Amino acid sequence: MNFHELEHKEMYATREADSSWINIVTTLMNQPASRIRAADIGCDGGIYAKALAEMGIPTVIGIDFSDVMLTAAKQNCQNYSQLSFKKGNAYSTGLQESSVDLVLQRALIHHLKDLPACFREAYRILQKDGVYLIQDRTISDCLRDGDTKHIRGWLYSLFPRLINYEEKRRFSSDVIINSLKDAGFKDIEELQLKETRKIYPSKELLFTDIRRRNGKSILYQLSDQEIEKFISYLNTILKTAGEITEVDYWTIWKAVK
């Protein structure tokens, strides 16, 4: 997937953060939200930057390397005066040293090649005792069995070649934890999150999102014909004519400067 293409502008801007995500992030912050200055690195369309603001954080800076995503984020968050957005990346955010209390990187690191450089930059911009939150999937998270809520899991049983693709881009927890230690972080914790991704009033609306490849970059590894095969497969399994709740499995690493 090319995050710079205009056609992807709304791909990561149309959902709301789930309460399960808000609850776990709230418990991981080391101080009251009202005293925090936060950076959301790899903010995409601003979904989680907006959630941080709604949690009571008075200053949230969204960083992304894509002008297209930044435009979407600014439009998505135009009514939030506590939010600002700027161009940068995980290796060079453009933020001052020791300038934020919380760094969030959600669904970012599997797109990166240089994990140590990313962690060093996060360490640089955090204040002493600041919190670093990394949310991503390990290969075990990806390969959980598919079921009527974990739709993503069926991708790998239907298209086994995607397992190899995920193995190449997913970091193990050991690599992440050791790299955090090498960057100077302390008090490292690992937590699991089962997050409601989206509630669909009908499976047809789920299928529409899949056809558009909304919010799932892995779907860009499939041809249009394979997308239709996936939808046909789901249609035989999802018997309900009513609401479908889609969930995702994640790992969160918390580290302190």
PDB file of C-alpha atoms in Angstrom:
ATOM      1  CA  MET A   1       0.000   0.000   0.000  1.00  0.00           C
ATOM      2  CA  ASN A   2       1.199   3.503  -0.866  1.00  0.00           C
ATOM      3  CA  PHE A   3       0.197   5.884   1.934  1.00  0.00           C
ATOM      4  CA  HIS A   4       0.919   8.865  -0.327  1.00  0.00           C
ATOM      5  CA  GLU A   5      -1.818   8.138  -2.878  1.00  0.00           C
ATOM      6  CA  LEU A   6      -4.855  10.419  -2.751  1.00  0.00           C
ATOM      7  CA  GLU A   7      -7.254   7.494  -3.112  1.00  0.00           C
ATOM      8  CA  HIS A   8      -6.207   6.298   0.368  1.00  0.00           C
ATOM      9  CA  LYS A   9      -6.994   9.602   2.061  1.00  0.00           C
ATOM     10  CA  GLU A  10      -9.999   8.318   4.027  1.00  0.00           C
ATOM     11  CA  MET A  11      -8.675   4.822   4.673  1.00  0.00           C
ATOM     12  CA  TYR A  12      -7.526   5.554   8.231  1.00  0.00           C
ATOM     13  CA  ALA A  13      -9.835   8.453   9.112  1.00  0.00           C
ATOM     14  CA  THR A  14     -13.355   7.070   9.299  1.00  0.00           C
ATOM     15  CA  ARG A  15     -13.423   5.038  12.536  1.00  0.00           C
ATOM     16  CA  GLU A  16     -13.572   5.979  16.204  1.00  0.00           C
ATOM     17  CA  ALA A  17     -11.236   4.579  18.857  1.00  0.00           C
ATOM     18  CA  ASP A  18     -12.897   1.803  20.841  1.00  0.00           C
ATOM     19  CA  SER A  19     -13.510   2.083  24.587  1.00  0.00           C
ATOM     20  CA  SER A  20     -11.240  -0.948  25.170  1.00  0.00           C
ATOM     21  CA  TRP A  21      -8.346   1.043  23.701  1.00  0.00           C
ATOM     22  CA  ILE A  22      -9.193   4.169  25.695  1.00  0.00           C
ATOM     23  CA  ASN A  23      -9.414   2.188  28.928  1.00  0.00           C
ATOM     24  CA  ILE A  24      -6.041   0.468  28.576  1.00  0.00           C
ATOM     25  CA  VAL A  25      -4.207   3.629  27.481  1.00  0.00           C
ATOM     26  CA  THR A  26      -5.703   5.520  30.424  1.00  0.00           C
ATOM     27  CA  THR A  27      -4.295   2.936  32.837  1.00  0.00           C
ATOM     28  CA  LEU A  28      -0.835   3.171  31.246  1.00  0.00           C
ATOM     29  CA  MET A  29      -0.370   6.923  31.574  1.00  0.00           C
ATOM     30  CA  ASN A  30       1.901   7.882  34.482  1.00  0.00           C
ATOM     31  CA  GLN A  31       0.145  11.162  35.267  1.00  0.00           C
ATOM     32  CA  PRO A  32      -3.250  12.835  34.844  1.00  0.00           C
ATOM     33  CA  ALA A  33      -4.240  13.436  31.238  1.00  0.00           C
ATOM     34  CA  SER A  34      -4.617  17.166  31.888  1.00  0.00           C
ATOM     35  CA  ARG A  35      -0.851  17.452  32.502  1.00  0.00           C
ATOM     36  CA  ILE A  36       0.291  15.561  29.409  1.00  0.00           C
ATOM     37  CA  ARG A  37       1.728  16.758  26.117  1.00  0.00           C
ATOM     38  CA  ALA A  38       1.460  13.869  23.654  1.00  0.00           C
ATOM     39  CA  ALA A  39       2.829  12.922  20.237  1.00  0.00           C
ATOM     40  CA  ASP A  40       1.059  10.420  17.986  1.00  0.00           C
ATOM     41  CA  ILE A  41       3.722   9.279  15.547  1.00  0.00           C
ATOM     42  CA  GLY A  42       2.347   7.679  12.400  1.00  0.00           C
ATOM     43  CA  CYS A  43      -1.008   9.296  13.099  1.00  0.00           C
ATOM     44  CA  ASP A  44      -2.611   8.455   9.726  1.00  0.00           C
ATOM     45  CA  GLY A  45      -6.049  10.077   9.605  1.00  0.00           C
ATOM     46  CA  GLY A  46      -6.004  11.224  13.216  1.00  0.00           C
ATOM     47  CA  ILE A  47      -8.329   8.628  14.771  1.00  0.00           C
ATOM     48  CA  TYR A  48      -6.153   8.038  17.823  1.00  0.00           C
ATOM     49  CA  ALA A  49      -4.848  11.595  18.116  1.00  0.00           C
ATOM     50  CA  LYS A  50      -8.489  12.605  18.421  1.00  0.00           C
ATOM     51  CA  ALA A  51      -9.049   9.899  21.040  1.00  0.00           C
ATOM     52  CA  LEU A  52      -6.129  11.217  23.109  1.00  0.00           C
ATOM     53  CA  ALA A  53      -7.668  14.686  23.007  1.00  0.00           C
ATOM     54  CA  GLU A  54     -11.050  13.304  24.055  1.00  0.00           C
ATOM     55  CA  MET A  55      -9.329  11.630  27.015  1.00  0.00           C
ATOM     56  CA  GLY A  56      -8.464  15.096  28.297  1.00  0.00           C
ATOM     57  CA  ILE A  57      -4.927  15.584  26.980  1.00  0.00           C
ATOM     58  CA  PRO A  58      -4.657  19.316  26.235  1.00  0.00           C
ATOM     59  CA  THR A  59      -1.870  19.138  23.626  1.00  0.00           C
ATOM     60  CA  VAL A  60      -1.562  16.386  21.022  1.00  0.00           C
ATOM     61  CA  ILE A  61       0.795  16.579  18.057  1.00  0.00           C
ATOM     62  CA  GLY A  62       0.175  14.185  15.181  1.00  0.00           C
ATOM     63  CA  ILE A  63       3.187  13.250  13.062  1.00  0.00           C
ATOM     64  CA  ASP A  64       3.000  11.487   9.699  1.00  0.00           C
ATOM     65  CA  PHE A  65       5.236  11.171   6.649  1.00  0.00           C
ATOM     66  CA  SER A  66       2.333  11.360   4.198  1.00  0.00           C
ATOM     67  CA  ASP A  67       0.826  14.671   3.082  1.00  0.00           C
ATOM     68  CA  VAL A  68      -2.302  12.773   2.096  1.00  0.00           C
ATOM     69  CA  MET A  69      -2.753  11.331   5.592  1.00  0.00           C
ATOM     70  CA  LEU A  70      -2.031  14.688   7.216  1.00  0.00           C
ATOM     71  CA  THR A  71      -4.708  16.341   5.083  1.00  0.00           C
ATOM     72  CA  ALA A  72      -7.191  13.656   6.152  1.00  0.00           C
ATOM     73  CA  ALA A  73      -6.183  14.079   9.811  1.00  0.00           C
ATOM     74  CA  LYS A  74      -6.617  17.842   9.718  1.00  0.00           C
ATOM     75  CA  GLN A  75     -10.079  17.470   8.197  1.00  0.00           C
ATOM     76  CA  ASN A  76     -11.048  14.693  10.596  1.00  0.00           C
ATOM     77  CA  CYS A  77      -9.936  16.713  13.637  1.00  0.00           C
ATOM     78  CA  GLN A  78     -10.802  20.242  12.550  1.00  0.00           C
ATOM     79  CA  ASN A  79     -13.002  20.842  15.602  1.00  0.00           C
ATOM     80  CA  TYR A  80     -10.247  19.948  18.089  1.00  0.00           C
ATOM     81  CA  SER A  81      -8.192  23.021  18.935  1.00  0.00           C
ATOM     82  CA  GLN A  82      -5.811  20.975  21.111  1.00  0.00           C
ATOM     83  CA  LEU A  83      -4.625  18.996  18.076  1.00  0.00           C
ATOM     84  CA  SER A  84      -1.935  19.979  15.596  1.00  0.00           C
ATOM     85  CA  PHE A  85      -0.320  18.007  12.798  1.00  0.00           C
ATOM     86  CA  LYS A  86       3.062  18.180  11.118  1.00  0.00           C
ATOM     87  CA  LYS A  87       5.093  16.225   8.627  1.00  0.00           C
ATOM     88  CA  GLY A  88       7.812  13.971   9.989  1.00  0.00           C
ATOM     89  CA  ASN A  89       8.614  10.315  10.489  1.00  0.00           C
ATOM     90  CA  ALA A  90       9.551   7.841  13.189  1.00  0.00           C
ATOM     91  CA  TYR A  91      13.265   8.494  12.728  1.00  0.00           C
ATOM     92  CA  SER A  92      13.023  12.290  12.547  1.00  0.00           C
ATOM     93  CA  THR A  93       9.882  13.770  14.096  1.00  0.00           C
ATOM     94  CA  GLY A  94      11.049  17.375  14.038  1.00  0.00           C
ATOM     95  CA  LEU A  95      10.066  17.736  17.698  1.00  0.00           C
ATOM     96  CA  GLN A  96      12.371  19.256  20.269  1.00  0.00           C
ATOM     97  CA  GLU A  97      14.322  17.149  22.722  1.00  0.00           C
ATOM     98  CA  SER A  98      12.438  16.289  25.953  1.00  0.00           C
ATOM     99  CA  SER A  99       9.322  18.065  24.680  1.00  0.00           C
ATOM    100  CA  VAL A 100       6.523  15.488  25.256  1.00  0.00           C
ATOM    101  CA  ASP A 101       5.287  13.297  28.113  1.00  0.00           C
ATOM    102  CA  LEU A 102       3.652  10.572  26.019  1.00  0.00           C
ATOM    103  CA  VAL A 103       4.602   9.027  22.680  1.00  0.00           C
ATOM    104  CA  LEU A 104       2.102   6.772  20.931  1.00  0.00           C
ATOM    105  CA  GLN A 105       2.990   4.612  17.946  1.00  0.00           C
ATOM    106  CA  ARG A 106       0.025   2.527  16.900  1.00  0.00           C
ATOM    107  CA  ALA A 107       0.317   0.057  14.003  1.00  0.00           C
ATOM    108  CA  LEU A 108       3.551   1.700  12.912  1.00  0.00           C
ATOM    109  CA  ILE A 109       6.638  -0.388  13.622  1.00  0.00           C
ATOM    110  CA  HIS A 110       5.799  -3.223  11.226  1.00  0.00           C
ATOM    111  CA  HIS A 111       6.275  -0.673   8.426  1.00  0.00           C
ATOM    112  CA  LEU A 112       9.802   0.200   9.635  1.00  0.00           C
ATOM    113  CA  LYS A 113      13.209  -1.246   8.793  1.00  0.00           C
ATOM    114  CA  ASP A 114      15.298   0.421  11.532  1.00  0.00           C
ATOM    115  CA  LEU A 115      13.694  -0.268  14.906  1.00  0.00           C
ATOM    116  CA  PRO A 116      16.610   1.067  17.016  1.00  0.00           C
ATOM    117  CA  ALA A 117      16.522   4.429  15.199  1.00  0.00           C
ATOM    118  CA  CYS A 118      12.795   4.708  15.845  1.00  0.00           C
ATOM    119  CA  PHE A 119      13.241   3.979  19.544  1.00  0.00           C
ATOM    120  CA  ARG A 120      16.144   6.422  19.883  1.00  0.00           C
ATOM    121  CA  GLU A 121      14.009   9.202  18.431  1.00  0.00           C
ATOM    122  CA  ALA A 122      11.160   8.420  20.824  1.00  0.00           C
ATOM    123  CA  TYR A 123      13.624   8.482  23.721  1.00  0.00           C
ATOM    124  CA  ARG A 124      15.030  11.811  22.561  1.00  0.00           C
ATOM    125  CA  ILE A 125      11.706  13.654  22.440  1.00  0.00           C
ATOM    126  CA  LEU A 126      10.340  12.244  25.712  1.00  0.00           C
ATOM    127  CA  GLN A 127      10.800  14.033  28.994  1.00  0.00           C
ATOM    128  CA  LYS A 128      12.304  12.137  31.941  1.00  0.00           C
ATOM    129  CA  ASP A 129       9.758   9.577  33.213  1.00  0.00           C
ATOM    130  CA  GLY A 130       7.767  10.046  30.009  1.00  0.00           C
ATOM    131  CA  VAL A 131       5.791   7.080  28.669  1.00  0.00           C
ATOM    132  CA  TYR A 132       6.313   5.347  25.338  1.00  0.00           C
ATOM    133  CA  LEU A 133       3.408   3.213  24.048  1.00  0.00           C
ATOM    134  CA  ILE A 134       3.914   0.907  21.089  1.00  0.00           C
ATOM    135  CA  GLN A 135       0.895  -0.963  19.769  1.00  0.00           C
ATOM    136  CA  ASP A 136       1.434  -3.544  17.066  1.00  0.00           C
ATOM    137  CA  ARG A 137       0.922  -7.189  16.223  1.00  0.00           C
ATOM    138  CA  THR A 138       3.319 -10.030  16.770  1.00  0.00           C
ATOM    139  CA  ILE A 139       3.091 -12.946  14.383  1.00  0.00           C
ATOM    140  CA  SER A 140       1.102 -14.776  17.086  1.00  0.00           C
ATOM    141  CA  ASP A 141      -1.446 -11.953  17.144  1.00  0.00           C
ATOM    142  CA  CYS A 142      -1.783 -12.172  13.370  1.00  0.00           C
ATOM    143  CA  LEU A 143      -2.225 -15.933  13.256  1.00  0.00           C
ATOM    144  CA  ARG A 144      -4.964 -16.295  15.844  1.00  0.00           C
ATOM    145  CA  ASP A 145      -7.712 -18.453  14.397  1.00  0.00           C
ATOM    146  CA  GLY A 146     -10.406 -16.718  12.430  1.00  0.00           C
ATOM    147  CA  ASP A 147     -13.898 -16.620  13.849  1.00  0.00           C
ATOM    148  CA  THR A 148     -17.084 -14.607  13.412  1.00  0.00           C
ATOM    149  CA  LYS A 149     -15.425 -11.652  15.168  1.00  0.00           C
ATOM    150  CA  HIS A 150     -11.761 -12.102  14.269  1.00  0.00           C
ATOM    151  CA  ILE A 151     -12.249 -11.716  10.520  1.00  0.00           C
ATOM    152  CA  ARG A 152      -8.556 -11.080   9.852  1.00  0.00           C
ATOM    153  CA  GLY A 153      -7.646 -14.571  11.047  1.00  0.00           C
ATOM    154  CA  TRP A 154      -9.329 -16.198   8.074  1.00  0.00           C
ATOM    155  CA  LEU A 155      -7.050 -14.380   5.646  1.00  0.00           C
ATOM    156  CA  TYR A 156      -4.133 -16.620   6.545  1.00  0.00           C
ATOM    157  CA  SER A 157      -6.012 -19.896   6.260  1.00  0.00           C
ATOM    158  CA  LEU A 158      -7.389 -18.889   2.871  1.00  0.00           C
ATOM    159  CA  PHE A 159      -4.151 -17.335   1.573  1.00  0.00           C
ATOM    160  CA  PRO A 160      -1.221 -19.091   3.349  1.00  0.00           C
ATOM    161  CA  ARG A 161       1.375 -17.036   1.475  1.00  0.00           C
ATOM    162  CA  LEU A 162       0.370 -14.093   3.681  1.00  0.00           C
ATOM    163  CA  ILE A 163       1.898 -15.901   6.660  1.00  0.00           C
ATOM    164  CA  ASN A 164       5.343 -15.539   5.110  1.00  0.00           C
ATOM    165  CA  TYR A 165       4.615 -11.895   4.339  1.00  0.00           C
ATOM    166  CA  GLU A 166       3.703 -11.231   7.974  1.00  0.00           C
ATOM    167  CA  GLU A 167       6.702 -13.152   9.314  1.00  0.00           C
ATOM    168  CA  LYS A 168       9.004 -10.847   7.362  1.00  0.00           C
ATOM    169  CA  ARG A 169       7.508  -7.603   8.652  1.00  0.00           C
ATOM    170  CA  ARG A 170       6.532  -8.431  12.256  1.00  0.00           C
ATOM    171  CA  PHE A 171       9.050  -8.008  15.060  1.00  0.00           C
ATOM    172  CA  SER A 172       9.138 -10.517  17.893  1.00  0.00           C
ATOM    173  CA  SER A 173       8.474  -9.290  21.398  1.00  0.00           C
ATOM    174  CA  ASP A 174      12.037 -10.179  22.420  1.00  0.00           C
ATOM    175  CA  VAL A 175      13.476  -7.977  19.659  1.00  0.00           C
ATOM    176  CA  ILE A 176      11.224  -5.082  20.664  1.00  0.00           C
ATOM    177  CA  ILE A 177      12.002  -5.357  24.372  1.00  0.00           C
ATOM    178  CA  ASN A 178      15.760  -5.684  23.831  1.00  0.00           C
ATOM    179  CA  SER A 179      15.756  -2.727  21.444  1.00  0.00           C
ATOM    180  CA  LEU A 180      13.863  -0.635  23.999  1.00  0.00           C
ATOM    181  CA  LYS A 181      16.470  -1.495  26.632  1.00  0.00           C
ATOM    182  CA  ASP A 182      19.294  -0.630  24.238  1.00  0.00           C
ATOM    183  CA  ALA A 183      17.681   2.766  23.596  1.00  0.00           C
ATOM    184  CA  GLY A 184      17.727   3.465  27.344  1.00  0.00           C
ATOM    185  CA  PHE A 185      14.132   2.735  28.317  1.00  0.00           C
ATOM    186  CA  LYS A 186      13.204   1.188  31.665  1.00  0.00           C
ATOM    187  CA  ASP A 187      10.134  -0.341  33.360  1.00  0.00           C
ATOM    188  CA  ILE A 188       9.130  -2.184  30.192  1.00  0.00           C
ATOM    189  CA  GLU A 189       5.760  -3.933  30.248  1.00  0.00           C
ATOM    190  CA  GLU A 190       3.963  -6.081  27.693  1.00  0.00           C
ATOM    191  CA  LEU A 191       0.160  -6.275  27.563  1.00  0.00           C
ATOM    192  CA  GLN A 192      -2.444  -7.874  25.326  1.00  0.00           C
ATOM    193  CA  LEU A 193      -5.435  -6.032  23.885  1.00  0.00           C
ATOM    194  CA  LYS A 194      -8.542  -7.391  22.241  1.00  0.00           C
ATOM    195  CA  GLU A 195      -9.878  -4.279  20.540  1.00  0.00           C
ATOM    196  CA  THR A 196     -13.207  -3.821  18.819  1.00  0.00           C
ATOM    197  CA  ARG A 197     -12.233  -2.508  15.414  1.00  0.00           C
ATOM    198  CA  LYS A 198     -15.662  -1.697  14.044  1.00  0.00           C
ATOM    199  CA  ILE A 199     -19.309  -2.671  14.413  1.00  0.00           C
ATOM    200  CA  TYR A 200     -21.064  -3.268  11.101  1.00  0.00           C
ATOM    201  CA  PRO A 201     -24.876  -3.148  10.919  1.00  0.00           C
ATOM    202  CA  SER A 202     -24.715  -5.881   8.267  1.00  0.00           C
ATOM    203  CA  LYS A 203     -22.180  -8.155   6.634  1.00  0.00           C
ATOM    204  CA  GLU A 204     -22.724  -6.347   3.342  1.00  0.00           C
ATOM    205  CA  LEU A 205     -21.175  -3.219   4.866  1.00  0.00           C
ATOM    206  CA  LEU A 206     -18.238  -5.324   6.082  1.00  0.00           C
ATOM    207  CA  PHE A 207     -17.808  -6.617   2.546  1.00  0.00           C
ATOM    208  CA  THR A 208     -17.851  -3.057   1.211  1.00  0.00           C
ATOM    209  CA  ASP A 209     -14.985  -2.139   3.554  1.00  0.00           C
ATOM    210  CA  ILE A 210     -13.041  -5.219   2.436  1.00  0.00           C
ATOM    211  CA  ARG A 211     -13.533  -4.356  -1.243  1.00  0.00           C
ATOM    212  CA  ARG A 212     -12.247  -0.855  -0.530  1.00  0.00           C
ATOM    213  CA  ARG A 213      -9.418  -2.348   1.579  1.00  0.00           C
ATOM    214  CA  ASN A 214     -10.306   0.167   4.275  1.00  0.00           C
ATOM    215  CA  GLY A 215      -7.974   0.140   7.285  1.00  0.00           C
ATOM    216  CA  LYS A 216      -6.188  -3.115   6.415  1.00  0.00           C
ATOM    217  CA  SER A 217      -2.982  -2.615   4.479  1.00  0.00           C
ATOM    218  CA  ILE A 218      -2.544  -6.389   4.173  1.00  0.00           C
ATOM    219  CA  LEU A 219      -5.506  -6.499   1.800  1.00  0.00           C
ATOM    220  CA  TYR A 220      -3.294  -4.746  -0.751  1.00  0.00           C
ATOM    221  CA  GLN A 221      -1.403  -8.030  -0.989  1.00  0.00           C
ATOM    222  CA  LEU A 222      -4.497  -9.562  -2.606  1.00  0.00           C
ATOM    223  CA  SER A 223      -5.753  -9.131  -6.156  1.00  0.00           C
ATOM    224  CA  ASP A 224      -9.314  -8.018  -6.816  1.00  0.00           C
ATOM    225  CA  GLN A 225     -10.182 -11.619  -7.648  1.00  0.00           C
ATOM    226  CA  GLU A 226      -8.726 -12.811  -4.332  1.00  0.00           C
ATOM    227  CA  ILE A 227     -10.675 -10.114  -2.480  1.00  0.00           C
ATOM    228  CA  GLU A 228     -13.879 -11.503  -4.013  1.00  0.00           C
ATOM    229  CA  LYS A 229     -12.826 -15.032  -3.047  1.00  0.00           C
ATOM    230  CA  PHE A 230     -12.322 -13.844   0.538  1.00  0.00           C
ATOM    231  CA  ILE A 231     -15.746 -12.175   0.581  1.00  0.00           C
ATOM    232  CA  SER A 232     -17.401 -15.274  -0.850  1.00  0.00           C
ATOM    233  CA  TYR A 233     -15.708 -17.373   1.838  1.00  0.00           C
ATOM    234  CA  LEU A 234     -16.901 -15.023   4.586  1.00  0.00           C
ATOM    235  CA  ASN A 235     -20.410 -14.991   3.160  1.00  0.00           C
ATOM    236  CA  THR A 236     -20.710 -18.746   3.643  1.00  0.00           C
ATOM    237  CA  ILE A 237     -19.520 -18.503   7.273  1.00  0.00           C
ATOM    238  CA  LEU A 238     -21.219 -15.343   8.526  1.00  0.00           C
ATOM    239  CA  LYS A 239     -24.791 -16.572   8.730  1.00  0.00           C
ATOM    240  CA  THR A 240     -26.257 -13.596  10.548  1.00  0.00           C
ATOM    241  CA  ALA A 241     -28.225 -10.963   8.665  1.00  0.00           C
ATOM    242  CA  GLY A 242     -27.670  -8.545  11.510  1.00  0.00           C
ATOM    243  CA  GLU A 243     -24.835  -6.758  13.264  1.00  0.00           C
ATOM    244  CA  ILE A 244     -21.223  -7.944  13.029  1.00  0.00           C
ATOM    245  CA  THR A 245     -18.590  -6.876  15.544  1.00  0.00           C
ATOM    246  CA  GLU A 246     -15.049  -7.142  14.194  1.00  0.00           C
ATOM    247  CA  VAL A 247     -12.204  -7.439  16.714  1.00  0.00           C
ATOM    248  CA  ASP A 248      -8.432  -7.270  16.388  1.00  0.00           C
ATOM    249  CA  TYR A 249      -5.732  -8.716  18.642  1.00  0.00           C
ATOM    250  CA  TRP A 250      -2.761  -6.528  19.568  1.00  0.00           C
ATOM    251  CA  THR A 251       0.272  -6.396  21.794  1.00  0.00           C
ATOM    252  CA  ILE A 252       1.132  -3.178  23.609  1.00  0.00           C
ATOM    253  CA  TRP A 253       4.559  -2.397  24.989  1.00  0.00           C
ATOM    254  CA  LYS A 254       4.924   0.323  27.591  1.00  0.00           C
ATOM    255  CA  ALA A 255       8.353   1.770  28.381  1.00  0.00           C
ATOM    256  CA  VAL A 256       9.481   4.690  30.523  1.00  0.00           C
ATOM    257  CA  LYS A 257      12.367   7.071  29.886  1.00  0.00           C
TER     258      LYS A 257
END
